[in-house]
CSV table of C-alpha atoms in Angstrom, one decimal:
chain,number,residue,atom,x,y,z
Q,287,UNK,CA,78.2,130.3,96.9
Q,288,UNK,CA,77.1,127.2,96.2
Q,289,UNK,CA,78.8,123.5,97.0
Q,290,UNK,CA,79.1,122.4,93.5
Q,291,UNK,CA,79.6,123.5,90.3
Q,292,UNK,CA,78.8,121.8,87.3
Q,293,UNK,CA,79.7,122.6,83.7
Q,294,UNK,CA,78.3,120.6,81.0
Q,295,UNK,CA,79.6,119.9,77.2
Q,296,UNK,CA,78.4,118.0,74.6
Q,297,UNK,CA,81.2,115.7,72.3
Q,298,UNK,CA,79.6,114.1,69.7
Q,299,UNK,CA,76.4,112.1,72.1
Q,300,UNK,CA,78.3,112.1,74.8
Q,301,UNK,CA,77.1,114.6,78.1
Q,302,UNK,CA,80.1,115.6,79.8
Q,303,UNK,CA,79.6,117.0,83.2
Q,304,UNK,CA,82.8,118.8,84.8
Q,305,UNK,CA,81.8,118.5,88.3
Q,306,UNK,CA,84.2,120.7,91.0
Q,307,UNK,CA,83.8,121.6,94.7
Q,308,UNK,CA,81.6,119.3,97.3
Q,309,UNK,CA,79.1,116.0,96.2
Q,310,UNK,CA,77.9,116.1,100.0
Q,311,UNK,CA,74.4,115.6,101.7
Q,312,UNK,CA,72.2,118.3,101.1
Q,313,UNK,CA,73.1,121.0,98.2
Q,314,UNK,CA,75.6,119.6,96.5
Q,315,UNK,CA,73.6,115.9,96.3
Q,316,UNK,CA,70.5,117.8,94.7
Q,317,UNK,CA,72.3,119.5,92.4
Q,318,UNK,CA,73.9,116.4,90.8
Q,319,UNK,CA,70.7,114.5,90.9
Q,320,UNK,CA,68.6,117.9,89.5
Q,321,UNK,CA,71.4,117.5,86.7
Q,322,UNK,CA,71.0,114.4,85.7
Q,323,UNK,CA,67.6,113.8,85.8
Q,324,UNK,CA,67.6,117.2,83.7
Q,325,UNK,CA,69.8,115.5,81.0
Q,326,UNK,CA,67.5,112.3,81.0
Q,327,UNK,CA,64.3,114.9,80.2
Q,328,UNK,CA,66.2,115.8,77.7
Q,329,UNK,CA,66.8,112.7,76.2
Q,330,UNK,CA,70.4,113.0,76.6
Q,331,UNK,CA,71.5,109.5,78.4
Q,332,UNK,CA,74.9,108.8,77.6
Q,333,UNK,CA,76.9,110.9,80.3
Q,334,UNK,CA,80.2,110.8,81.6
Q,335,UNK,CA,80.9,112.8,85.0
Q,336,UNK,CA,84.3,114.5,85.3
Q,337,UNK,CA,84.9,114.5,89.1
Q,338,UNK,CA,89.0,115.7,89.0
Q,339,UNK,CA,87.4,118.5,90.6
Q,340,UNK,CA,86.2,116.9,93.7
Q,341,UNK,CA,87.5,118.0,96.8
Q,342,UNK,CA,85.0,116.3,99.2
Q,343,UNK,CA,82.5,113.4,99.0
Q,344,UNK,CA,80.6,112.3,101.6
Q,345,UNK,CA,78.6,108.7,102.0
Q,346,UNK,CA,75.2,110.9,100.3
Q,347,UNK,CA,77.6,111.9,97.8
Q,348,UNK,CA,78.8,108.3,96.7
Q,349,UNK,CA,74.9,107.5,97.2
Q,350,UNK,CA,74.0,109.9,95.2
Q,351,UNK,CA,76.4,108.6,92.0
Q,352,UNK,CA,75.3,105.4,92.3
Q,353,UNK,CA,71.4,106.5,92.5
Q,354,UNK,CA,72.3,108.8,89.3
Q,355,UNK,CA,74.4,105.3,88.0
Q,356,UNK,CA,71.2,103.7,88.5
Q,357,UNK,CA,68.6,106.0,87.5
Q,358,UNK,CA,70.4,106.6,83.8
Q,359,UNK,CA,70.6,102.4,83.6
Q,360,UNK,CA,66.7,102.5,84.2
Q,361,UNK,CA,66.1,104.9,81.4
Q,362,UNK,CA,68.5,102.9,79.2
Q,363,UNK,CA,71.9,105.0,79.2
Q,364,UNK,CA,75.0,104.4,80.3
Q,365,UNK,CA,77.0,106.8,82.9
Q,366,UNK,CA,80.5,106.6,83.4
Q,367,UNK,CA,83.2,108.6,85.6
Q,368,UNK,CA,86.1,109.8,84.8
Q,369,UNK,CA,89.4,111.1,86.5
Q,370,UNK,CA,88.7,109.6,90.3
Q,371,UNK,CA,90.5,111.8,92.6
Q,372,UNK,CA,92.4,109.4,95.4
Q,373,UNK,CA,90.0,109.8,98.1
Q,374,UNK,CA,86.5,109.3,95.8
Q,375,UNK,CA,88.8,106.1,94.6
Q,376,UNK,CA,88.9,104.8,98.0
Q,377,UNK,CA,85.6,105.5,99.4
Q,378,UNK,CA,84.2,103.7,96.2
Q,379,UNK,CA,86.7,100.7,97.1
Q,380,UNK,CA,86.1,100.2,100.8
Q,381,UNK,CA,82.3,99.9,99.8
Q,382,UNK,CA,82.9,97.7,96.6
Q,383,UNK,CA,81.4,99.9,93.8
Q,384,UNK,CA,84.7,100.1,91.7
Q,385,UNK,CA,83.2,97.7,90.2
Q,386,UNK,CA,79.6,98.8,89.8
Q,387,UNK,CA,81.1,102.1,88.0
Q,388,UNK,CA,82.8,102.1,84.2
Q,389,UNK,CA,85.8,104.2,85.5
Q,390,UNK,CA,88.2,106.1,83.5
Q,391,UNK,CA,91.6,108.3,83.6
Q,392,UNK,CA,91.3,109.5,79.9
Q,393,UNK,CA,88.6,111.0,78.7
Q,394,UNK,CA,89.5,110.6,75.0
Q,395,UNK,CA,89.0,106.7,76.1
Q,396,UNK,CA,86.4,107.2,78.0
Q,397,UNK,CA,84.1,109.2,75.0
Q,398,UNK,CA,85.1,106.5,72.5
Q,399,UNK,CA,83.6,103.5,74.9
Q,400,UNK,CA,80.1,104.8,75.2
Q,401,UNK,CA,78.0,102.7,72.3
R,8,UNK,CA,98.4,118.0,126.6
R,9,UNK,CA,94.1,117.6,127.1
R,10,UNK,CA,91.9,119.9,126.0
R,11,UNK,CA,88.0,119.6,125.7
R,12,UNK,CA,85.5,121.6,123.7
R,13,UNK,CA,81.9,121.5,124.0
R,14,UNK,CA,79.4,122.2,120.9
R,15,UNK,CA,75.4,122.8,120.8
R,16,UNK,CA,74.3,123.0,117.7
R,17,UNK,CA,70.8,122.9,116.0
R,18,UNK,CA,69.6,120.1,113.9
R,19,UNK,CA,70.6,121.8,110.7
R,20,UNK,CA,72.7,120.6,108.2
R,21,UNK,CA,75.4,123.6,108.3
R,22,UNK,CA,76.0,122.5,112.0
R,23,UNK,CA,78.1,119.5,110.4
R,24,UNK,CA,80.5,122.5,108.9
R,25,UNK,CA,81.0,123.7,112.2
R,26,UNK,CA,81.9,120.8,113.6
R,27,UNK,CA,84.3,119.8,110.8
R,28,UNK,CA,86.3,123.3,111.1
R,29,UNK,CA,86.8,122.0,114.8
R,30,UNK,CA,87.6,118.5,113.9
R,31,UNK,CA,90.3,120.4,111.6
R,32,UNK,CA,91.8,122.3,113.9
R,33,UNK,CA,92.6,119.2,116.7
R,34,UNK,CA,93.5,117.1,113.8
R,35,UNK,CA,96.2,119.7,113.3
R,36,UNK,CA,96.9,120.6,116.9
R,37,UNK,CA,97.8,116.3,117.4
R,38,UNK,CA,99.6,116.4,114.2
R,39,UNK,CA,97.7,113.9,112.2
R,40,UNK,CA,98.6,112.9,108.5
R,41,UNK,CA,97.1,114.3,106.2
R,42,UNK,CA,95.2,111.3,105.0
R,43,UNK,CA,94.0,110.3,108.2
R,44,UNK,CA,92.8,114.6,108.9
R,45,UNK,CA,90.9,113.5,106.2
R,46,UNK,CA,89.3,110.3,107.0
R,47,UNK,CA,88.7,111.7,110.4
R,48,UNK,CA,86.8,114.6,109.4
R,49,UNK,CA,84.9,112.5,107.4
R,50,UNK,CA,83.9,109.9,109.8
R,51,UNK,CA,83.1,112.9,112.1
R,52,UNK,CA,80.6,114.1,110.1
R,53,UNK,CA,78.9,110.8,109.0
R,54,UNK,CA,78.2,110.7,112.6
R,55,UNK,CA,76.8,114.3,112.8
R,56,UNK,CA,74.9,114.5,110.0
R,57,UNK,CA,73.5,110.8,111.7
R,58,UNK,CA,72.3,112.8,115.1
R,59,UNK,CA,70.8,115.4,112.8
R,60,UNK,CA,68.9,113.2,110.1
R,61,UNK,CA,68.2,110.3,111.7
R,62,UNK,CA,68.4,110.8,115.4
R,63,UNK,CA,66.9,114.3,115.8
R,64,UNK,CA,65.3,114.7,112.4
R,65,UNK,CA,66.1,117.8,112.1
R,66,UNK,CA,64.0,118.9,114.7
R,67,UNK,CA,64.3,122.6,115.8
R,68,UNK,CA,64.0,121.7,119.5
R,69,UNK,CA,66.4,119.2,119.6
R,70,UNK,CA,70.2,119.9,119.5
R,71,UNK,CA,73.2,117.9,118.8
R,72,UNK,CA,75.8,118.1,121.6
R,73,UNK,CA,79.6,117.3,120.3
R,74,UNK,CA,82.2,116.8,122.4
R,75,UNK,CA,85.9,116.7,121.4
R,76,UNK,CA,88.6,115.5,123.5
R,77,UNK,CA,92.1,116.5,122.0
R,78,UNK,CA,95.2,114.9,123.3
R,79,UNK,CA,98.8,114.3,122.6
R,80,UNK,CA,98.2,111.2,120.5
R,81,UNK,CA,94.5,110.7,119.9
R,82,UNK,CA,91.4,112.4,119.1
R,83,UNK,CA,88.0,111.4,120.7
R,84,UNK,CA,84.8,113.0,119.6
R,85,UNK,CA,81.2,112.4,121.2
R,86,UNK,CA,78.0,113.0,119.3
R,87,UNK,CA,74.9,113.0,121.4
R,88,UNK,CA,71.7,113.5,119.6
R,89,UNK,CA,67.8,113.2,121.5
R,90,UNK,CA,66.4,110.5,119.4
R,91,UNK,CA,64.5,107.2,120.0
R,92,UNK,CA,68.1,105.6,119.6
R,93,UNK,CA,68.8,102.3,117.2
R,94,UNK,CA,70.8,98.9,117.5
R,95,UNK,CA,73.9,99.7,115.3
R,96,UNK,CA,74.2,95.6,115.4
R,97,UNK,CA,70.9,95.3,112.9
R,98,UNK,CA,72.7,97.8,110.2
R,99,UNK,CA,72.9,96.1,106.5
R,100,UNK,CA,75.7,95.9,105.5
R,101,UNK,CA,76.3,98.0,102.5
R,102,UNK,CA,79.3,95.8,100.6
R,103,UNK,CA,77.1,92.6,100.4
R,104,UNK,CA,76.0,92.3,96.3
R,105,UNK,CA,72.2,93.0,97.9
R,106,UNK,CA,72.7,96.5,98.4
R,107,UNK,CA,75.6,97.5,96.6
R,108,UNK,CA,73.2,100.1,94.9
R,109,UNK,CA,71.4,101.3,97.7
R,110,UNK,CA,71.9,104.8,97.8
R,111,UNK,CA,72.3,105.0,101.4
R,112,UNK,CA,73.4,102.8,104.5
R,113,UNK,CA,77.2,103.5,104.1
R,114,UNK,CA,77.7,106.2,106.9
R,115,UNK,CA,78.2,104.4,110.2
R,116,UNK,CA,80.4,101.9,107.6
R,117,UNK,CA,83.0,104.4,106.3
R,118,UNK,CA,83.0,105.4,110.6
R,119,UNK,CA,84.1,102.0,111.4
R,120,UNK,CA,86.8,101.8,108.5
R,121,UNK,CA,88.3,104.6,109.2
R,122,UNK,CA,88.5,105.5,113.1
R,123,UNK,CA,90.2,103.2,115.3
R,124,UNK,CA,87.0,102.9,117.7
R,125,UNK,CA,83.7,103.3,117.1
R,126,UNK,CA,81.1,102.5,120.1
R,127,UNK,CA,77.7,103.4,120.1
R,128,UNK,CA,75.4,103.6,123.4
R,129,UNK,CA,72.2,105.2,124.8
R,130,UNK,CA,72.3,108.1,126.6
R,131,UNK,CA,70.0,107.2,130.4
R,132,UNK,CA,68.3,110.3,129.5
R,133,UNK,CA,67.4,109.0,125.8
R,134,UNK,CA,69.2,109.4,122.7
R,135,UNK,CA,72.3,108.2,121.5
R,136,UNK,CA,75.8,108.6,121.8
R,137,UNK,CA,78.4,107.7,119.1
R,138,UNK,CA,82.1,107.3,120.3
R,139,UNK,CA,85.0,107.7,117.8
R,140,UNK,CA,88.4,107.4,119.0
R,141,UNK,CA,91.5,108.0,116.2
R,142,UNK,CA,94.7,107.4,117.3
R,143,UNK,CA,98.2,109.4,115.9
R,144,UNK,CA,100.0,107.2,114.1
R,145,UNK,CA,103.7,106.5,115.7
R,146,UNK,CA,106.8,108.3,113.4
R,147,UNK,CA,108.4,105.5,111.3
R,148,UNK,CA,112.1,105.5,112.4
R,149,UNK,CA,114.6,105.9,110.0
């Protein structure tokens, strides 16, 4: 079984990806990054990931969203997260990207701030 | 209470699984919060998945030996890998505005912020060893 699961829907331009299980090094950091750069082929670049799902993230996970943060910038979109579990909160704050990331709680909110 | 457990594992990254079932089982054995379980899992395997990617590179020869050392009130876990070794002193660090978007160099960081010791040191016979040390936090009285 695999590490992570990701489920994508569309809402209006918006890319939502409901992300659940393990963002660590190895499986589960490929997948999100095969995701993403899937979306961007696709010309889909305004994504929002769900991560209320997330049971475990590692330091290659939180890498890996901020290379995915960076990666959709470059190609002119905009990614966002939504619903932070407590732990993701906290490993993003210890290493100061809570404010690199557009973070939200509601997802109404959060499909109605992309441009 | 002391009790010691000894791991070999193979450079692979499903050896980090292994060692955070065990990390699991003493954090529960000592009676950690759960926070801290967490934290200490994690830190554990930053500094596993260090010895297998950066200090053995996954080389099939080379194993990682783990130690854990589970006490009343503390949990101490070595991590030996067979690598050239590094000065843990020169590490970036990943919180200055220059590489907030790196996408890596924040391992050994999240180890420092959340055990209470972190020490690293070469091994005479080459490699290095990682020391983390979490103490059990004392009961609040009422």
């Amino acid at each position: 079984m695999s590490q992570l699961s990701l489920k994508q829907r569309e809402a209006g331009d918006v890319t939502v990806l409901d992300l659940s299980g393990k963002i660590t090094i190895g499986e589960g950091s490929v997948q999100l990054r095969e995701a993403v750069r899937g979306l961007l082929d696709n010309g889909k670049n305004k994504i929002l990931l769900n991560l209320g799902d997330v049971s475990y993230v590692d330091s290659s996970g939180i890498g890996e969203l901020v290379s995915s943060y960076t990666t959709v910038n470059k190609a002119g979109g905009q990614l966002k997260l939504l619903n932070l579990t407590k732990k993701i909160q906290d490993l993003l704050a210890i290493t100061k990207l809570l404010t690199v990331f557009e973070i939200h709680e509601d997802e109404g909110t959060a499909l109605s701030s992309f441009k | 209470m002391t009790e010691t457990l000894d791991l070999s594992l193979p450079s692979k990254l499903e050896s980090a699984e292994t060692v955070s079932s065990e990390v699991k089982i003493a954090a529960a054995k000592i009676g950690f919060e759960d926070d801290d379980a967490n934290w200490v899992e994690l830190a554990v395997h930053e500094a596993v998945i260090n010895a297998i990617t950066h200090g053995n590179k996954h080389s099939d020869v080379k194993k990682v030996e783990v130690k854990l050392i589970i006490e009343d009130d503390a949990l101490t876990v070595y991590i030996r890998d067979k690598g050239e070794g590094f000065d843990p002193t020169q590490l970036p660090d990943p919180t200055d505005v220059d590489n907030l978007l790196k996408p890596s160099g924040r391992g050994i960081f999240y180890m420092r912020t959340f055990m209470d010791e972190v020490e690293h040191s070469l091994h005479p016979e080459g490699g290095t060893i990682v020391r983390l040390k979490k103490w059990k936090r004392q009961q609040q009285s009422a």
